[in-house]
Coordinates of C-alpha atoms and ligand atoms in Angstrom, one line a residue:
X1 CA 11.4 -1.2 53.7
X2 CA 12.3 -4.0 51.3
X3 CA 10.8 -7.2 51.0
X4 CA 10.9 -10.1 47.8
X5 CA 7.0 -10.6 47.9
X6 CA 4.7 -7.6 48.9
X7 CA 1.2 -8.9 49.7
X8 CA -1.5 -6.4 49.6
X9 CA -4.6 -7.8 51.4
X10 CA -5.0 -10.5 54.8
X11 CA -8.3 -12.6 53.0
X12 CA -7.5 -16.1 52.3
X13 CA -5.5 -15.3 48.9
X14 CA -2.9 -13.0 50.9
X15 CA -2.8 -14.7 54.3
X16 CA -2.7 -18.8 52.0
X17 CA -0.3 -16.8 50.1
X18 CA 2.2 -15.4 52.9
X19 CA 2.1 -18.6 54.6
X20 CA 2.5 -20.9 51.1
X21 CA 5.7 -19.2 50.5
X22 CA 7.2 -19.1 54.1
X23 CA 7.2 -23.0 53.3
X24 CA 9.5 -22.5 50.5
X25 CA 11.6 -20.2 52.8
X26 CA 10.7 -16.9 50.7
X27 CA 10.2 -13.8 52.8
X28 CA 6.9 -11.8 52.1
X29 CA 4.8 -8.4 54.0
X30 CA 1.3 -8.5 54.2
X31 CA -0.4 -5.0 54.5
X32 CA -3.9 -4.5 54.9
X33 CA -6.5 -2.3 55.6
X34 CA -8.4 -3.2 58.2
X35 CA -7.9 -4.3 61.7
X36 CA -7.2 -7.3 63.0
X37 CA -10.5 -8.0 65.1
X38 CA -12.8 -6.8 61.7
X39 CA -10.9 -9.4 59.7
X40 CA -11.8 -12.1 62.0
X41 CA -14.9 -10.9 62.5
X42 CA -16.3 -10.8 58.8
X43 CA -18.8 -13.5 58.2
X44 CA -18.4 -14.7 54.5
X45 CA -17.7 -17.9 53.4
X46 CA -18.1 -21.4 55.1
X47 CA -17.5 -24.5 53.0
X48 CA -14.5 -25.6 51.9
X49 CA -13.5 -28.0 49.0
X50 CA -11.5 -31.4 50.1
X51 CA -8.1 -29.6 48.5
X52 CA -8.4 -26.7 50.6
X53 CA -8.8 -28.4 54.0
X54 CA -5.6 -31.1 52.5
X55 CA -3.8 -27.9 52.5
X56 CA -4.5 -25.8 55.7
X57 CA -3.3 -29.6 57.0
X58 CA -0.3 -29.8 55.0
X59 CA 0.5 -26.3 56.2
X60 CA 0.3 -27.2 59.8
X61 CA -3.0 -24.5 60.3
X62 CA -5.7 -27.3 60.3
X63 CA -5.8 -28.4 64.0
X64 CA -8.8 -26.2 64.8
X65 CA -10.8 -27.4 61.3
X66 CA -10.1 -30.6 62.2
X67 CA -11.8 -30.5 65.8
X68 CA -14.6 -27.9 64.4
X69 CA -15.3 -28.5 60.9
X70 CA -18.1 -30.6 59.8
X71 CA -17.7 -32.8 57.1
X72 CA -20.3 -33.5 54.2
X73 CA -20.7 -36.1 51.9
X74 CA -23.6 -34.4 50.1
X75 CA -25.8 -32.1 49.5
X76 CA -29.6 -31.9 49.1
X77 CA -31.5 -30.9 46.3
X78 CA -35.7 -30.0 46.9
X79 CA -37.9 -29.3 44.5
X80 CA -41.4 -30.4 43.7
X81 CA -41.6 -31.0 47.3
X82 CA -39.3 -33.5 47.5
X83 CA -35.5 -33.7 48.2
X84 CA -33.1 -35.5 46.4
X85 CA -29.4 -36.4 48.2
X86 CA -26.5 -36.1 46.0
X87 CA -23.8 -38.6 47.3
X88 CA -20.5 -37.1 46.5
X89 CA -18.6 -39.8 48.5
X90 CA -20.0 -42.0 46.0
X91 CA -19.8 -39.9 43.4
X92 CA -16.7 -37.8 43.8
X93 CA -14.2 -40.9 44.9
X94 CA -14.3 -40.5 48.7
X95 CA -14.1 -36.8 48.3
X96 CA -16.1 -34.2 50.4
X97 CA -16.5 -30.4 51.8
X98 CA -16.2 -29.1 55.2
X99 CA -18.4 -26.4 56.6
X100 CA -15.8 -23.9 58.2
X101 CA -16.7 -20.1 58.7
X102 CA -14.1 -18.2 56.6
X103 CA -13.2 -16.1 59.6
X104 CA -12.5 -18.9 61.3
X105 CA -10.0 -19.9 58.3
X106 CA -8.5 -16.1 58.7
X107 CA -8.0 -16.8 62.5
X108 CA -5.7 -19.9 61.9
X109 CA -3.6 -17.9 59.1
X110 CA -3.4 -14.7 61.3
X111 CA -2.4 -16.8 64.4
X112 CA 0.5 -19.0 62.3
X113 CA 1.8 -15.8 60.8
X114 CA 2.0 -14.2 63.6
X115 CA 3.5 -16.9 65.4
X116 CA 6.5 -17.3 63.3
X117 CA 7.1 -13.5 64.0
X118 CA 6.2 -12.8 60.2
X119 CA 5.3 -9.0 59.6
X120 CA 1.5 -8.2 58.7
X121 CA 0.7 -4.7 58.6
X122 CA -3.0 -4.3 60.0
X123 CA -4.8 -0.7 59.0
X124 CA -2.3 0.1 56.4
X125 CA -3.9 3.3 54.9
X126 CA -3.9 4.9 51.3
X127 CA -2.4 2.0 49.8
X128 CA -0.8 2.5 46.1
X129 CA 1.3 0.2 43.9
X130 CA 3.9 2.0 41.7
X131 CA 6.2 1.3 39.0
X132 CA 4.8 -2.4 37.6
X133 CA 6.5 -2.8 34.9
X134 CA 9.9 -1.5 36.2
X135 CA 12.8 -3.8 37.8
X136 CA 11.6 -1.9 41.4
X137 CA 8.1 -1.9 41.9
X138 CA 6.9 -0.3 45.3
X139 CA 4.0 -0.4 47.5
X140 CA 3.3 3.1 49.3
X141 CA 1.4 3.4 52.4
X142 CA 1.0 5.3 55.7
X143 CA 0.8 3.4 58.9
X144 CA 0.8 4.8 62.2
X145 CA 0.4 8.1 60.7
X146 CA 3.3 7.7 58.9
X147 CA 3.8 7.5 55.0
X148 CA 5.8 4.6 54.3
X149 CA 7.3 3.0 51.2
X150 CA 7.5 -1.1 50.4
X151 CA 10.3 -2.3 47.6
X152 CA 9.7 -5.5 46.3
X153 CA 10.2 -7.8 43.5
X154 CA 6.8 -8.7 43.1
X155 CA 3.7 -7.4 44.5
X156 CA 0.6 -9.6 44.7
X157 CA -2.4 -8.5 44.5
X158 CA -4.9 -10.5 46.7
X159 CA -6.8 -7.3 47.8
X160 CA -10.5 -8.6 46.6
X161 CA -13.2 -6.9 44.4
X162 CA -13.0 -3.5 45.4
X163 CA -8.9 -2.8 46.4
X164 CA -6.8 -0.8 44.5
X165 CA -4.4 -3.5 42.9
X166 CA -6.5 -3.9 39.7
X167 CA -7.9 -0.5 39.1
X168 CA -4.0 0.6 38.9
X169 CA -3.2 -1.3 36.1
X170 CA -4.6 0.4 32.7
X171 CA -7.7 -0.3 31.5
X172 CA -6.6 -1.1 27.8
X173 CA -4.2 -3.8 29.2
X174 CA -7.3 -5.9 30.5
X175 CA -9.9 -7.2 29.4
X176 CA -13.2 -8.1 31.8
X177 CA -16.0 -10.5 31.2
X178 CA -19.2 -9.7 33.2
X179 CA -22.7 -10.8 33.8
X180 CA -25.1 -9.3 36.4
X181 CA -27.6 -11.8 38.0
X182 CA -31.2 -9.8 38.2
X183 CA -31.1 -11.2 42.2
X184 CA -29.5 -11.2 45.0
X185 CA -29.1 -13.4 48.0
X186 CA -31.3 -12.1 51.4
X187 CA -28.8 -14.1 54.0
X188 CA -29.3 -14.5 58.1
X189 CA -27.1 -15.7 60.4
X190 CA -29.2 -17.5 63.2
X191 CA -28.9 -18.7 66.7
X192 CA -30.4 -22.1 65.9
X193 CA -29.7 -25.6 64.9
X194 CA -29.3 -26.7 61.6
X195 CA -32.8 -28.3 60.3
X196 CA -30.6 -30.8 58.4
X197 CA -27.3 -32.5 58.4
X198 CA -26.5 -31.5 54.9
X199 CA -26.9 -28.6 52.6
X200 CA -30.1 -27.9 51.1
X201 CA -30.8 -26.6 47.9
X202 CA -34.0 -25.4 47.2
X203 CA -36.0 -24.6 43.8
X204 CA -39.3 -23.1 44.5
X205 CA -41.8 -20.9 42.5
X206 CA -41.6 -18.5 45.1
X207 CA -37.4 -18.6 44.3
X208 CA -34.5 -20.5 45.2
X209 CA -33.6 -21.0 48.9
X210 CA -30.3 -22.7 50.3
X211 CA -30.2 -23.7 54.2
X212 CA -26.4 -23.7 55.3
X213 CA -24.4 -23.9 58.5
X214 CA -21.5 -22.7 60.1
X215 CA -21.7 -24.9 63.7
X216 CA -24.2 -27.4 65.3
X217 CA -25.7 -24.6 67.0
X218 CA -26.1 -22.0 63.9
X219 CA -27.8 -22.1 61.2
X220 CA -27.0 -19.8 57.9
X221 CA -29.9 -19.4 55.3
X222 CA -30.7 -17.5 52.1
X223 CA -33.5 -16.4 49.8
X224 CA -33.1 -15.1 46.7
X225 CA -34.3 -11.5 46.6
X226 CA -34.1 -9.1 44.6
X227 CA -31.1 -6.9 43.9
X228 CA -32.3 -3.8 45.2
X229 CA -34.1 -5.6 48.0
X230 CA -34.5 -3.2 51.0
X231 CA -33.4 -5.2 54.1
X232 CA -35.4 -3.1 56.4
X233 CA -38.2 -4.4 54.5
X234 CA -37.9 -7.8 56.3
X235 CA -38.1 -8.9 60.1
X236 CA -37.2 -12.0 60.9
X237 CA -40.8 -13.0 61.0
X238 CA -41.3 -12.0 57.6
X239 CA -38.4 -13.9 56.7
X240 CA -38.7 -17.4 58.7
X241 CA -42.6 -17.2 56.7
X242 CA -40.8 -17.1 53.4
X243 CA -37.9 -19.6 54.3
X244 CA -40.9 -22.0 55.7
X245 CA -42.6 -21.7 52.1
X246 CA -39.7 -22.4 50.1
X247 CA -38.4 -25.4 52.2
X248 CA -42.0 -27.5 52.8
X249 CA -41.9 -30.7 51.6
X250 CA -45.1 -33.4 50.9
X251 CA -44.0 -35.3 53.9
X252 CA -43.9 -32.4 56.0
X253 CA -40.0 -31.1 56.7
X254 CA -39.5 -29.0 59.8
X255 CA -37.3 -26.4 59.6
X256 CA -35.9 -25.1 63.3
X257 CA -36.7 -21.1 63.7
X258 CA -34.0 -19.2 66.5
X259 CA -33.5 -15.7 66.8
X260 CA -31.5 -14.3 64.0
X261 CA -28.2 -12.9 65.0
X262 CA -27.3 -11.3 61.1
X263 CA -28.8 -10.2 57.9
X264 CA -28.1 -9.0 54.4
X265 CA -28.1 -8.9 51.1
X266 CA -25.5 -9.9 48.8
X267 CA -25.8 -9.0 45.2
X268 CA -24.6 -12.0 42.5
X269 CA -22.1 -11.6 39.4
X270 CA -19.8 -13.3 37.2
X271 CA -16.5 -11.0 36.6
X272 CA -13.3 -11.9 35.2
X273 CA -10.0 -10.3 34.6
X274 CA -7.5 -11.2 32.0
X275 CA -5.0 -11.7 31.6
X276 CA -4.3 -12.0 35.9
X277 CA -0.7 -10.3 35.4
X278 CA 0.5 -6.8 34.8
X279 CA 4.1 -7.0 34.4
X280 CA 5.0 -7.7 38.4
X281 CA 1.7 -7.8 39.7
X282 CA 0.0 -10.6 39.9
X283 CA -3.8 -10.4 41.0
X284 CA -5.2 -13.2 43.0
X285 CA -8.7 -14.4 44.4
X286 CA -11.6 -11.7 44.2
X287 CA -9.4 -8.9 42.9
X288 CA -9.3 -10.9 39.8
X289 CA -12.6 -12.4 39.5
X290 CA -16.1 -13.1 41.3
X291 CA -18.3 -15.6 41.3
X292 CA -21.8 -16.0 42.0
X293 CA -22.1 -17.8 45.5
X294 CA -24.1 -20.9 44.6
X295 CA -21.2 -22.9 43.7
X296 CA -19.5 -21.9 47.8
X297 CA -16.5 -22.1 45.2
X298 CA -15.0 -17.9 46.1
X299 CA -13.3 -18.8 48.5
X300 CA -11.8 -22.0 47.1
X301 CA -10.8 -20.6 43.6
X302 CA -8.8 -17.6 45.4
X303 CA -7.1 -20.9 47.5
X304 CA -6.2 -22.5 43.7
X305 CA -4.7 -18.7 42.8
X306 CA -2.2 -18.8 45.1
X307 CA -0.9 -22.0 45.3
X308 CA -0.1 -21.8 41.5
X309 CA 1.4 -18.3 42.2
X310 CA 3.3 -19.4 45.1
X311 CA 4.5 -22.7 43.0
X312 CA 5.6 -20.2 40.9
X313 CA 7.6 -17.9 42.9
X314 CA 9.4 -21.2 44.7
X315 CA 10.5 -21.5 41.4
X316 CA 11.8 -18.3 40.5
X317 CA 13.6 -18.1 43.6
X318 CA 14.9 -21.4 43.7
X319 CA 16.3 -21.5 40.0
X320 CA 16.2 -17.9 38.5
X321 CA 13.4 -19.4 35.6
X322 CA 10.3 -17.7 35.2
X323 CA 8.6 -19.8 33.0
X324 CA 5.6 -21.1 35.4
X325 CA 5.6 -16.7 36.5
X326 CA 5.1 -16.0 33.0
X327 CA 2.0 -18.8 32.2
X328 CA 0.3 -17.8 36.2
X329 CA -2.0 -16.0 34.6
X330 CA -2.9 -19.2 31.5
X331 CA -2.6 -21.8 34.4
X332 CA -5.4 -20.0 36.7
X333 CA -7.5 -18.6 34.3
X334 CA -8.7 -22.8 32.9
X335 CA -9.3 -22.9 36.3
X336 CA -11.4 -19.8 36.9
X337 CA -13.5 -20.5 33.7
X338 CA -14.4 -24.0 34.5
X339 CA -15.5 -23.0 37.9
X340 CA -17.1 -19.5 36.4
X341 CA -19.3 -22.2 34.2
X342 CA -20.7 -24.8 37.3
X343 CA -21.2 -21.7 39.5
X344 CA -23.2 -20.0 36.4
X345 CA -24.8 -23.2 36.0
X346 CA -25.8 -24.1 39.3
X347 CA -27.3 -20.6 40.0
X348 CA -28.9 -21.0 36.4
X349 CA -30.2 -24.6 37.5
X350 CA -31.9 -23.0 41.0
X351 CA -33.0 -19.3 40.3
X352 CA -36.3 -17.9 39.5
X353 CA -35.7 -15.5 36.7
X354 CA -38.0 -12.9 36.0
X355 CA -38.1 -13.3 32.4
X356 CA -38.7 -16.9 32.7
X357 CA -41.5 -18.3 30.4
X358 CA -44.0 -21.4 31.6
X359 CA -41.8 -23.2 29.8
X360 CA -38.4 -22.3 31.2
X361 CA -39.4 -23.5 34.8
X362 CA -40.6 -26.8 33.2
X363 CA -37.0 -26.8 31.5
X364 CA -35.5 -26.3 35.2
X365 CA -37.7 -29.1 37.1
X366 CA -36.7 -31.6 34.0
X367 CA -33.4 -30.5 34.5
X368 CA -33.4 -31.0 38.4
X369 CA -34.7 -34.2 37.7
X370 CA -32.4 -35.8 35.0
X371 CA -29.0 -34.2 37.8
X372 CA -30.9 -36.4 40.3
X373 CA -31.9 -39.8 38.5
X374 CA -28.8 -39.8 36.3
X375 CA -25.7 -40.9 37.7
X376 CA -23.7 -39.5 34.9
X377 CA -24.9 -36.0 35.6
X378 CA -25.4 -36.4 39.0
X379 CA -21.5 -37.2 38.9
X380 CA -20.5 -34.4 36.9
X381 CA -22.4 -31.7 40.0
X382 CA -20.6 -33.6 42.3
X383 CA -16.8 -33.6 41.0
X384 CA -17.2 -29.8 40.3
X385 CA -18.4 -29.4 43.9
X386 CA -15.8 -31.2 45.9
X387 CA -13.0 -29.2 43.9
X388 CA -11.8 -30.0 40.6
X389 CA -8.0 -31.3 40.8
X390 CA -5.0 -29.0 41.0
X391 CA -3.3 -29.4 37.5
Ligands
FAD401 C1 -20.9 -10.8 52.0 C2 -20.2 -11.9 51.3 C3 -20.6 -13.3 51.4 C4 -19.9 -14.3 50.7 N1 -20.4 -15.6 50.9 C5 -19.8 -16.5 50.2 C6 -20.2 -17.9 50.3 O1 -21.2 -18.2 51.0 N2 -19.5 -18.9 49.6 C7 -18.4 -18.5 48.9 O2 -17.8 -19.4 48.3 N3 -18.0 -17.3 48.8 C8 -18.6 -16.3 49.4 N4 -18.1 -15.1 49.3 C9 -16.9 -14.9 48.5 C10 -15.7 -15.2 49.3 O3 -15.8 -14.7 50.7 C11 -14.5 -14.5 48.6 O4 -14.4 -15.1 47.3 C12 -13.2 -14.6 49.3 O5 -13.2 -13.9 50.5 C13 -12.0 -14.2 48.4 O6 -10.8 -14.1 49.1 P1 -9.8 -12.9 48.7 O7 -8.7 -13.1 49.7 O8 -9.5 -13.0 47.3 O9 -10.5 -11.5 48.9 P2 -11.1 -10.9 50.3 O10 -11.6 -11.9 51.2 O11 -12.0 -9.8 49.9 O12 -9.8 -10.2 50.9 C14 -9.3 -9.0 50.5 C15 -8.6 -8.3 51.6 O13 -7.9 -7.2 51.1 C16 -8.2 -6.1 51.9 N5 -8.1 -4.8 51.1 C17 -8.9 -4.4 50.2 N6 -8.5 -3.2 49.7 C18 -7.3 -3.0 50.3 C19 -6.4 -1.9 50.2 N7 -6.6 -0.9 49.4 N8 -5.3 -1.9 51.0 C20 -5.1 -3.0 51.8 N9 -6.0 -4.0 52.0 C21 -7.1 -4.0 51.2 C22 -9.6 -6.3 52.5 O14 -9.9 -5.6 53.7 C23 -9.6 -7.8 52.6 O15 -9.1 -8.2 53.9 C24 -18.8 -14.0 49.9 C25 -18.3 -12.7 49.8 C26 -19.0 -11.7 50.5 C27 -18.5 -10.2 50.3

């Protein structure tokens, strides 16, 4: 099997990526791992910036967000008892996010693929990349029981945190920045309206808390835990009495309790790779770096990957000049740090940490207050938020 552009992994990085360059008439494979059904069924991610919905329209794959997806023109922080909206229509010039489950993102991309008869190979086993820095790199692979080999010009890598496409490339030829948070993120999935039009932040002595939603009729919420938390450790009543605690408000909030349909615990780091390159493969979205998720900015940032990628391959193919391939990884990684810093900050802003001094939560609470009474910070939250500009 030959193909120009061999696509390891159908998340949004590989599935954005195989459809970006079918636009520019460039031929790609996708293989991945799983099945079909488990990639559409893997709750994750659920707001996306205003450049991400522009371009599942400009692709043709945003009929579906636009009848389903909810549009937000803020977000709420609480603390002190008291919530605080930050306008980013106001703020952000017109801008805003939409709250639209991931998987129902990886439906839309699966379907349009599929519909222009495009190959993806679902359950692609014992995936390997060979021969990088050679003219012929290759991506082995057994499907069907059968081992199988895929030539390509360039293989991109868009297989998230744990795939094989970075730990192939040799570990002096990288280098990783990391930080461990000392907390992770108890999340539910729950069969009940959301208590509140907009996102809610919430800074509490107790921890942070964020209510979220994926539909009118679901609700998704999170405490901060910690990292080792044991899930089984928490019922749902046990976890509605904790949510109630860190939400209440002086004027008496409600927040709407259902039965909880999903839980878990997701751990948070920081984690990037550079350079994003190793001679022709190019690592994009989660298999190049993680953020933590108080920023909703994964997702997003793996978008930003692969349009600069594809941008870059249009041009290779269309001219024979690889000067925008040979600055991908330069071009994504000003990106990825300014987005590493707000989704650093913002977790900074909100969490409890348990070295925290007296001092250090009244540092927080003046903090919260000067992003909420000044416009000038309060505009700075809300540009990063709605998606900085493509450069
Ligand atoms: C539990 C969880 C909750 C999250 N919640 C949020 C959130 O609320 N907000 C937010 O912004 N972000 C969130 N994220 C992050 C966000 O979902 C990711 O940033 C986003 O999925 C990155 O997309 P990607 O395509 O780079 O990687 P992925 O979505 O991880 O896709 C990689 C694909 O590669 C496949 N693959 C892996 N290894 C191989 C292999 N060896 N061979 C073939 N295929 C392979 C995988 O099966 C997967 O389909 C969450 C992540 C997790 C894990």
């Amino acid at each position: 099997m030959r193909t120009p552009v061999g696509i390891i992994g159908a998340g949004p990085a590989g599935l954005f990526l195989a459809l970006l360059l079918e636009r520019l008439g460039i031929e790609s494979v996708v293989l991945e791992m799983h099945s079909r059904k488990y990639c559409e069924q893997r709750v994750r991610a659920g707001l996306l910036e205003q450049g991400t919905v522009n371009l599942m329209r400009e692709l043709g794959v945003g009929e579906r967000l636009k009848r389903q997806g909810l549009e937000h023109g803020g977000i709420e922080l609480r603390f002190a008892g008291r919530g605080h909206r930050i306008d980013f229509r106001e703020l952000a010039g017109g801008k805003c996010v939409t709250i639209y489950a991931q998987h129902e993102v990886i439906k839309d991309l699966i379907a349009a693929r599929l519909a222009a008869n495009r190959p993806i190979i679902f359950e692609a086993k014992d995936v390997s990349v060979q021969n990088l820095q050679g003219s012929a790199p290759a991506i082995h692979f057994r499907a069907n029981g059968m081992a199988e080999q895929l030539e390509c010009d360039f293989i991109a890598g868009c297989d998230g945190f744990h795939g094989v496409c970075r730990p192939s490339i040799p570990p002096g030829a990288l280098t990783i920045y990391e930080r461990e948070y000392p907390f992770a993120w108890l999340g539910i999935l729950a069969q009940a309206p959301p208590s509140s039009d907009e996102l809610i932040y919430a800074y509490h002595q107790r921890g942070f808390a964020l209510l979220s939603m994926r539909s009118p009729e679901i609700s998704r919420l999170y405490l901060q835990c910690a990292p080792d938390e044991d899930i089984a450790q928490w019922p749902d009543e046990r976890i509605w009495e904790e949510l109630h605690k860190r939400f209440a408000t002086v004027d008496g909030w409600k927040l709407t309790e259902g039965p909880v349909i999903q839980k878990g615990v997701t751990g948070m780091r920081s984690f990037v790779t550079e350079p994003m390159q190793f001679g022709k493969l190019f690592l994009a979205g989660d298999a190049a770096h993680i953020v933590p998720p108080t920023g909703a900015k994964g997702l997003n940032l793996a978008v930003a990957d692969v349009r600069v990628l594809a941008q870059a391959l249009g041009e290779f193919y269309a001219s024979g000049k690889n000067q925008l391939l040979a600055r991908y990884s330069e071009t994504c990684l000003r990106r990825v740090w300014k987005v590493q810093r707000f989704s650093w900050w913002m977790t900074s802003l909100l969490h409890r940490f348990v070295d925290h001094k007296p001092f250090d939560q009244r540092r927080q609470l003046a903090e919260l207050d000067y992003v909420t009474s000044s416009r000038a910070a309060a505009q700075t939250l809300a540009e990063n938020y709605v998606g900085l500009p493509m450069e």
